[in-house]
mmCIF file of C-alpha atoms in Angstrom:
data_model
loop_
_atom_site.group_PDB
_atom_site.id
_atom_site.type_symbol
_atom_site.label_atom_id
_atom_site.label_comp_id
_atom_site.label_asym_id
_atom_site.label_seq_id
_atom_site.Cartn_x
_atom_site.Cartn_y
_atom_site.Cartn_z
ATOM 1 C CA MET A 1 22.437 8.175 12.572
ATOM 2 C CA ASP A 2 20.206 5.593 10.891
ATOM 3 C CA SER A 3 21.047 5.139 7.230
ATOM 4 C CA SER A 4 17.798 3.578 6.050
ATOM 5 C CA TYR A 5 14.203 4.176 6.970
ATOM 6 C CA ARG A 6 10.701 3.769 5.648
ATOM 7 C CA GLN A 7 8.355 6.652 4.916
ATOM 8 C CA THR A 8 4.571 6.838 5.055
ATOM 9 C CA CYS A 9 1.975 9.565 4.769
ATOM 10 C CA LEU A 10 -1.543 9.321 6.145
ATOM 11 C CA ARG A 11 -4.506 11.591 5.461
ATOM 12 C CA LEU A 12 -6.466 11.476 8.668
ATOM 13 C CA GLU A 13 -9.927 12.819 9.389
ATOM 14 C CA ILE A 14 -10.259 13.640 13.074
ATOM 15 C CA PRO A 15 -13.889 13.851 14.248
ATOM 16 C CA GLY A 16 -14.775 17.280 15.628
ATOM 17 C CA ARG A 17 -16.211 17.814 19.067
ATOM 18 C CA GLU A 18 -19.896 18.687 19.508
ATOM 19 C CA ASN A 19 -20.227 21.845 17.372
ATOM 20 C CA GLU A 20 -16.935 21.587 15.517
ATOM 21 C CA GLN A 21 -16.225 20.337 12.012
ATOM 22 C CA GLN A 22 -13.948 17.379 11.518
ATOM 23 C CA GLU A 23 -10.303 18.252 11.119
ATOM 24 C CA VAL A 24 -8.179 16.864 8.300
ATOM 25 C CA ILE A 25 -4.474 16.413 8.945
ATOM 26 C CA PHE A 26 -1.630 14.794 7.076
ATOM 27 C CA ILE A 27 0.930 12.769 9.028
ATOM 28 C CA LYS A 28 4.235 11.979 7.337
ATOM 29 C CA GLY A 29 6.248 9.365 9.201
ATOM 30 C CA ASN A 30 9.913 8.443 8.995
ATOM 31 C CA TRP A 31 10.259 4.974 10.526
ATOM 32 C CA PHE A 32 13.649 3.814 11.746
ATOM 33 C CA ASP A 33 14.496 0.551 13.542
ATOM 34 C CA SER A 34 14.331 2.044 17.024
ATOM 35 C CA ARG A 35 12.815 5.516 16.681
ATOM 36 C CA PHE A 36 10.496 7.568 14.483
ATOM 37 C CA GLU A 37 9.722 11.105 13.352
ATOM 38 C CA LEU A 38 6.291 12.552 12.600
ATOM 39 C CA PHE A 39 5.567 15.681 10.589
ATOM 40 C CA ILE A 40 1.959 16.860 10.758
ATOM 41 C CA THR A 41 0.039 19.607 8.985
ATOM 42 C CA ASP A 42 -3.549 20.781 8.936
ATOM 43 C CA GLY A 43 -2.809 22.873 5.850
ATOM 44 C CA ILE A 44 -1.972 26.006 7.859
ATOM 45 C CA ASN A 45 -0.032 24.964 10.936
ATOM 46 C CA THR A 46 2.515 22.201 11.359
ATOM 47 C CA TRP A 47 3.803 20.090 14.235
ATOM 48 C CA ILE A 48 6.624 17.633 14.675
ATOM 49 C CA CYS A 49 7.267 14.694 16.952
ATOM 50 C CA LYS A 50 10.742 13.212 17.056
ATOM 51 C CA ALA A 51 10.510 10.115 19.210
ATOM 52 C CA LEU A 52 14.042 9.434 20.401
ATOM 53 C CA GLU A 53 15.376 5.914 20.743
ATOM 54 C CA SER A 54 15.364 6.192 24.552
ATOM 55 C CA GLU A 55 11.728 7.386 24.573
ATOM 56 C CA VAL A 56 10.583 4.574 22.295
ATOM 57 C CA LYS A 57 12.502 2.032 24.374
ATOM 58 C CA GLY A 58 10.845 3.351 27.551
ATOM 59 C CA ARG A 59 7.355 3.257 26.062
ATOM 60 C CA ALA A 60 7.905 -0.229 24.621
ATOM 61 C CA SER A 61 9.019 -1.540 28.003
ATOM 62 C CA GLN A 62 5.919 -0.001 29.649
ATOM 63 C CA TRP A 63 3.815 -2.081 27.242
ATOM 64 C CA ASP A 64 5.985 -5.195 27.695
ATOM 65 C CA GLN A 65 6.967 -5.442 24.062
ATOM 66 C CA PRO A 66 10.140 -5.262 21.998
ATOM 67 C CA VAL A 67 11.018 -1.932 20.407
ATOM 68 C CA SER A 68 10.564 -3.441 16.919
ATOM 69 C CA ASP A 69 6.950 -4.415 17.748
ATOM 70 C CA TYR A 70 6.265 -0.959 19.176
ATOM 71 C CA ILE A 71 7.605 0.720 16.018
ATOM 72 C CA GLU A 72 5.674 -1.703 13.777
ATOM 73 C CA THR A 73 2.383 -1.016 15.596
ATOM 74 C CA ALA A 74 2.911 2.753 15.479
ATOM 75 C CA GLU A 75 3.827 2.612 11.777
ATOM 76 C CA ARG A 76 0.805 0.485 10.955
ATOM 77 C CA HIS A 77 -1.560 2.939 12.693
ATOM 78 C CA LEU A 78 0.082 6.175 11.545
ATOM 79 C CA GLY A 79 1.020 5.010 8.054
ATOM 80 C CA PHE A 80 -2.353 3.488 7.140
ATOM 81 C CA ARG A 81 -5.681 4.280 8.759
ATOM 82 C CA GLN A 82 -6.863 1.291 10.757
ATOM 83 C CA PRO A 83 -10.662 0.802 10.602
ATOM 84 C CA GLY A 84 -11.151 -0.125 14.276
ATOM 85 C CA SER A 85 -8.876 2.599 15.620
ATOM 86 C CA THR A 86 -10.031 5.895 17.140
ATOM 87 C CA TYR A 87 -7.697 8.777 16.380
ATOM 88 C CA GLY A 88 -7.330 12.066 18.219
ATOM 89 C CA PHE A 89 -5.363 15.259 17.693
ATOM 90 C CA VAL A 90 -6.126 17.652 20.533
ATOM 91 C CA ASP A 91 -4.609 20.759 22.087
ATOM 92 C CA ALA A 92 -2.004 20.076 24.736
ATOM 93 C CA GLY A 93 -1.222 23.712 25.614
ATOM 94 C CA ASP A 94 1.427 26.160 24.383
ATOM 95 C CA GLY A 95 0.652 25.341 20.731
ATOM 96 C CA HIS A 96 1.438 21.661 21.320
ATOM 97 C CA LYS A 97 -0.919 18.907 20.193
ATOM 98 C CA ARG A 98 -1.442 15.389 21.457
ATOM 99 C CA LEU A 99 -1.757 12.723 18.756
ATOM 100 C CA SER A 100 -3.461 9.538 19.921
ATOM 101 C CA TRP A 101 -4.750 6.309 18.446
ATOM 102 C CA THR A 102 -6.349 3.181 19.833
ATOM 103 C CA PHE A 103 -5.823 -0.459 18.966
ATOM 104 C CA GLU A 104 -6.916 -3.860 20.211
ATOM 105 C CA LYS A 105 -4.529 -6.206 21.973
ATOM 106 C CA GLN A 106 -5.769 -9.507 23.374
ATOM 107 C CA GLY A 107 -9.341 -8.188 23.568
ATOM 108 C CA THR A 108 -8.398 -4.935 25.340
ATOM 109 C CA THR A 109 -8.547 -1.472 23.759
ATOM 110 C CA LEU A 110 -5.290 0.378 24.318
ATOM 111 C CA GLU A 111 -4.437 4.009 23.548
ATOM 112 C CA TRP A 112 -1.051 5.423 22.628
ATOM 113 C CA ARG A 113 -0.320 9.145 22.743
ATOM 114 C CA TRP A 114 2.568 11.284 21.627
ATOM 115 C CA LYS A 115 3.000 14.990 22.213
ATOM 116 C CA CYS A 116 3.798 17.036 19.121
ATOM 117 C CA LYS A 117 5.417 20.455 19.275
ATOM 118 C CA PRO A 118 4.894 23.297 16.821
ATOM 119 C CA SER A 119 7.272 23.080 13.892
ATOM 120 C CA PRO A 120 9.918 25.809 13.829
ATOM 121 C CA ASP A 121 9.257 26.267 10.091
ATOM 122 C CA ASN A 122 5.653 25.751 8.874
ATOM 123 C CA LYS A 123 6.570 26.244 5.208
ATOM 124 C CA LYS A 124 9.441 23.746 5.289
ATOM 125 C CA THR A 125 7.416 21.065 7.080
ATOM 126 C CA THR A 126 4.412 21.511 4.756
ATOM 127 C CA SER A 127 6.752 21.493 1.757
ATOM 128 C CA GLU A 128 8.357 18.213 2.892
ATOM 129 C CA ILE A 129 4.937 16.579 3.274
ATOM 130 C CA LEU A 130 3.793 17.838 -0.148
ATOM 131 C CA ASP A 131 7.071 16.743 -1.769
ATOM 132 C CA PHE A 132 6.615 13.249 -0.353
ATOM 133 C CA LEU A 133 3.010 13.101 -1.577
ATOM 134 C CA MET A 134 3.940 14.380 -5.043
ATOM 135 C CA ASP A 135 6.850 11.922 -5.334
ATOM 136 C CA ALA A 136 4.589 9.067 -4.191
ATOM 137 C CA ASN A 137 1.930 10.140 -6.702
ATOM 138 C CA ILE A 138 4.490 10.248 -9.527
ATOM 139 C CA ARG A 139 5.862 6.795 -8.567
ATOM 140 C CA LEU A 140 2.319 5.418 -8.401
ATOM 141 C CA SER A 141 1.408 6.965 -11.765
ATOM 142 C CA GLU A 142 4.553 5.535 -13.356
ATOM 143 C CA GLU A 143 3.778 2.121 -11.871
ATOM 144 C CA VAL A 144 0.215 2.270 -13.233
ATOM 145 C CA VAL A 145 1.547 3.180 -16.701
ATOM 146 C CA ARG A 146 4.135 0.350 -16.542
ATOM 147 C CA LYS A 147 1.483 -2.156 -15.478
ATOM 148 C CA ALA A 148 -0.931 -0.933 -18.178
ATOM 149 C CA GLN A 149 1.806 -1.283 -20.820
ATOM 150 C CA SER A 150 2.718 -4.718 -19.484
ATOM 151 C CA PHE A 151 -0.953 -5.718 -19.540
ATOM 152 C CA ASP A 152 -1.273 -4.469 -23.138
ATOM 153 C CA ARG A 153 1.804 -6.520 -24.147
ATOM 154 C CA LEU A 154 0.430 -9.609 -22.411
ATOM 155 C CA LYS A 155 -2.970 -9.071 -24.021
ATOM 156 C CA LEU A 156 -1.338 -8.781 -27.467
ATOM 157 C CA GLU A 157 0.694 -11.960 -26.837
ATOM 158 C CA ALA A 158 -2.438 -13.758 -25.627
ATOM 159 C CA GLU A 159 -4.304 -12.676 -28.763
ATOM 160 C CA LYS A 160 -1.416 -13.935 -30.929
ATOM 161 C CA CYS A 161 -1.368 -17.244 -29.034
ATOM 162 C CA LEU A 162 -5.133 -17.575 -29.401
ATOM 163 C CA ALA A 163 -4.930 -16.878 -33.147
ATOM 164 C CA GLN A 164 -2.101 -19.387 -33.514
ATOM 165 C CA SER A 165 -4.018 -21.940 -31.469
ATOM 166 C CA GLU A 166 -7.100 -21.456 -33.652
ATOM 167 C CA LYS A 167 -4.912 -21.800 -36.771
ATOM 168 C CA PHE A 168 -3.391 -25.026 -35.407
ATOM 169 C CA SER A 169 -6.832 -26.288 -34.460
ATOM 170 C CA ASN A 170 -8.169 -25.573 -37.976
ATOM 171 C CA GLU A 171 -5.115 -27.185 -39.607
ATOM 172 C CA LYS A 172 -5.517 -30.212 -37.347
ATOM 173 C CA ALA A 173 -9.202 -30.495 -38.257
ATOM 174 C CA GLU A 174 -8.360 -30.205 -41.976
ATOM 175 C CA LEU A 175 -5.592 -32.808 -41.639
ATOM 176 C CA GLU A 176 -7.849 -35.189 -39.726
ATOM 177 C CA SER A 177 -10.583 -34.687 -42.310
ATOM 178 C CA ALA A 178 -8.144 -35.322 -45.186
ATOM 179 C CA LEU A 179 -6.735 -38.426 -43.463
ATOM 180 C CA TYR A 180 -10.232 -39.697 -42.729
ATOM 181 C CA ALA A 181 -11.214 -39.134 -46.355
ATOM 182 C CA LYS A 182 -8.072 -40.978 -47.552
ATOM 183 C CA VAL A 183 -8.596 -43.891 -45.183
ATOM 184 C CA LEU A 184 -12.284 -44.052 -46.070
ATOM 185 C CA HIS A 185 -11.437 -43.946 -49.790
ATOM 186 C CA ARG A 186 -8.819 -46.708 -49.403
ATOM 187 C CA TYR A 187 -11.143 -48.965 -47.346
ATOM 188 C CA THR A 188 -13.915 -48.323 -49.775
ATOM 189 C CA ASN A 189 -11.648 -49.417 -52.643
ATOM 190 C CA VAL A 190 -10.444 -52.462 -50.680
ATOM 191 C CA PHE A 191 -14.029 -53.378 -49.799
ATOM 192 C CA ASN A 192 -15.110 -52.946 -53.410
ATOM 193 C CA ASP A 193 -12.207 -55.145 -54.567
ATOM 194 C CA LEU A 194 -13.212 -57.857 -52.135
ATOM 195 C CA ILE A 195 -16.812 -57.804 -53.245
ATOM 196 C CA SER A 196 -16.016 -58.017 -56.909
#
């Protein structure tokens, strides 16, 4: 069993067919070095796709690429919506769905498809997706707060530095003015002594 993996979650809007509305699904991915798992919900029903290492290896070899590249491409397209990609999530019979996405490779549009089976437990799968989204939202919120606090500290330090710089600048101007006045006074006295 793999000990470490990456997780993603993608909100995906699938265009509807002629008289159908677009469908919104959420795809949570667990990305391992040589395999992946997908958990998908439309808010009511859920599906899963557990791509075994042997399946991924077979698909990667069909596309003449290393398994790591195959996983990376799948993760990039199912973890973050890619602007040029066309996504599909269509019936494949018996409650199964076929998830597909396109991508460009060397000027050619390619399409990858994976069959997803109905989840044995809709509530559990939906709960896992929501838990991931809530945890990610909390982490993001905490990060925003930390960055805002850090920014406020930096801003305060910058204001202190600016005030100190202005103080030094004023003191320097006063010192230069005093020195100039002293030098001018001394030269004036020397000049006056020479004249008299």
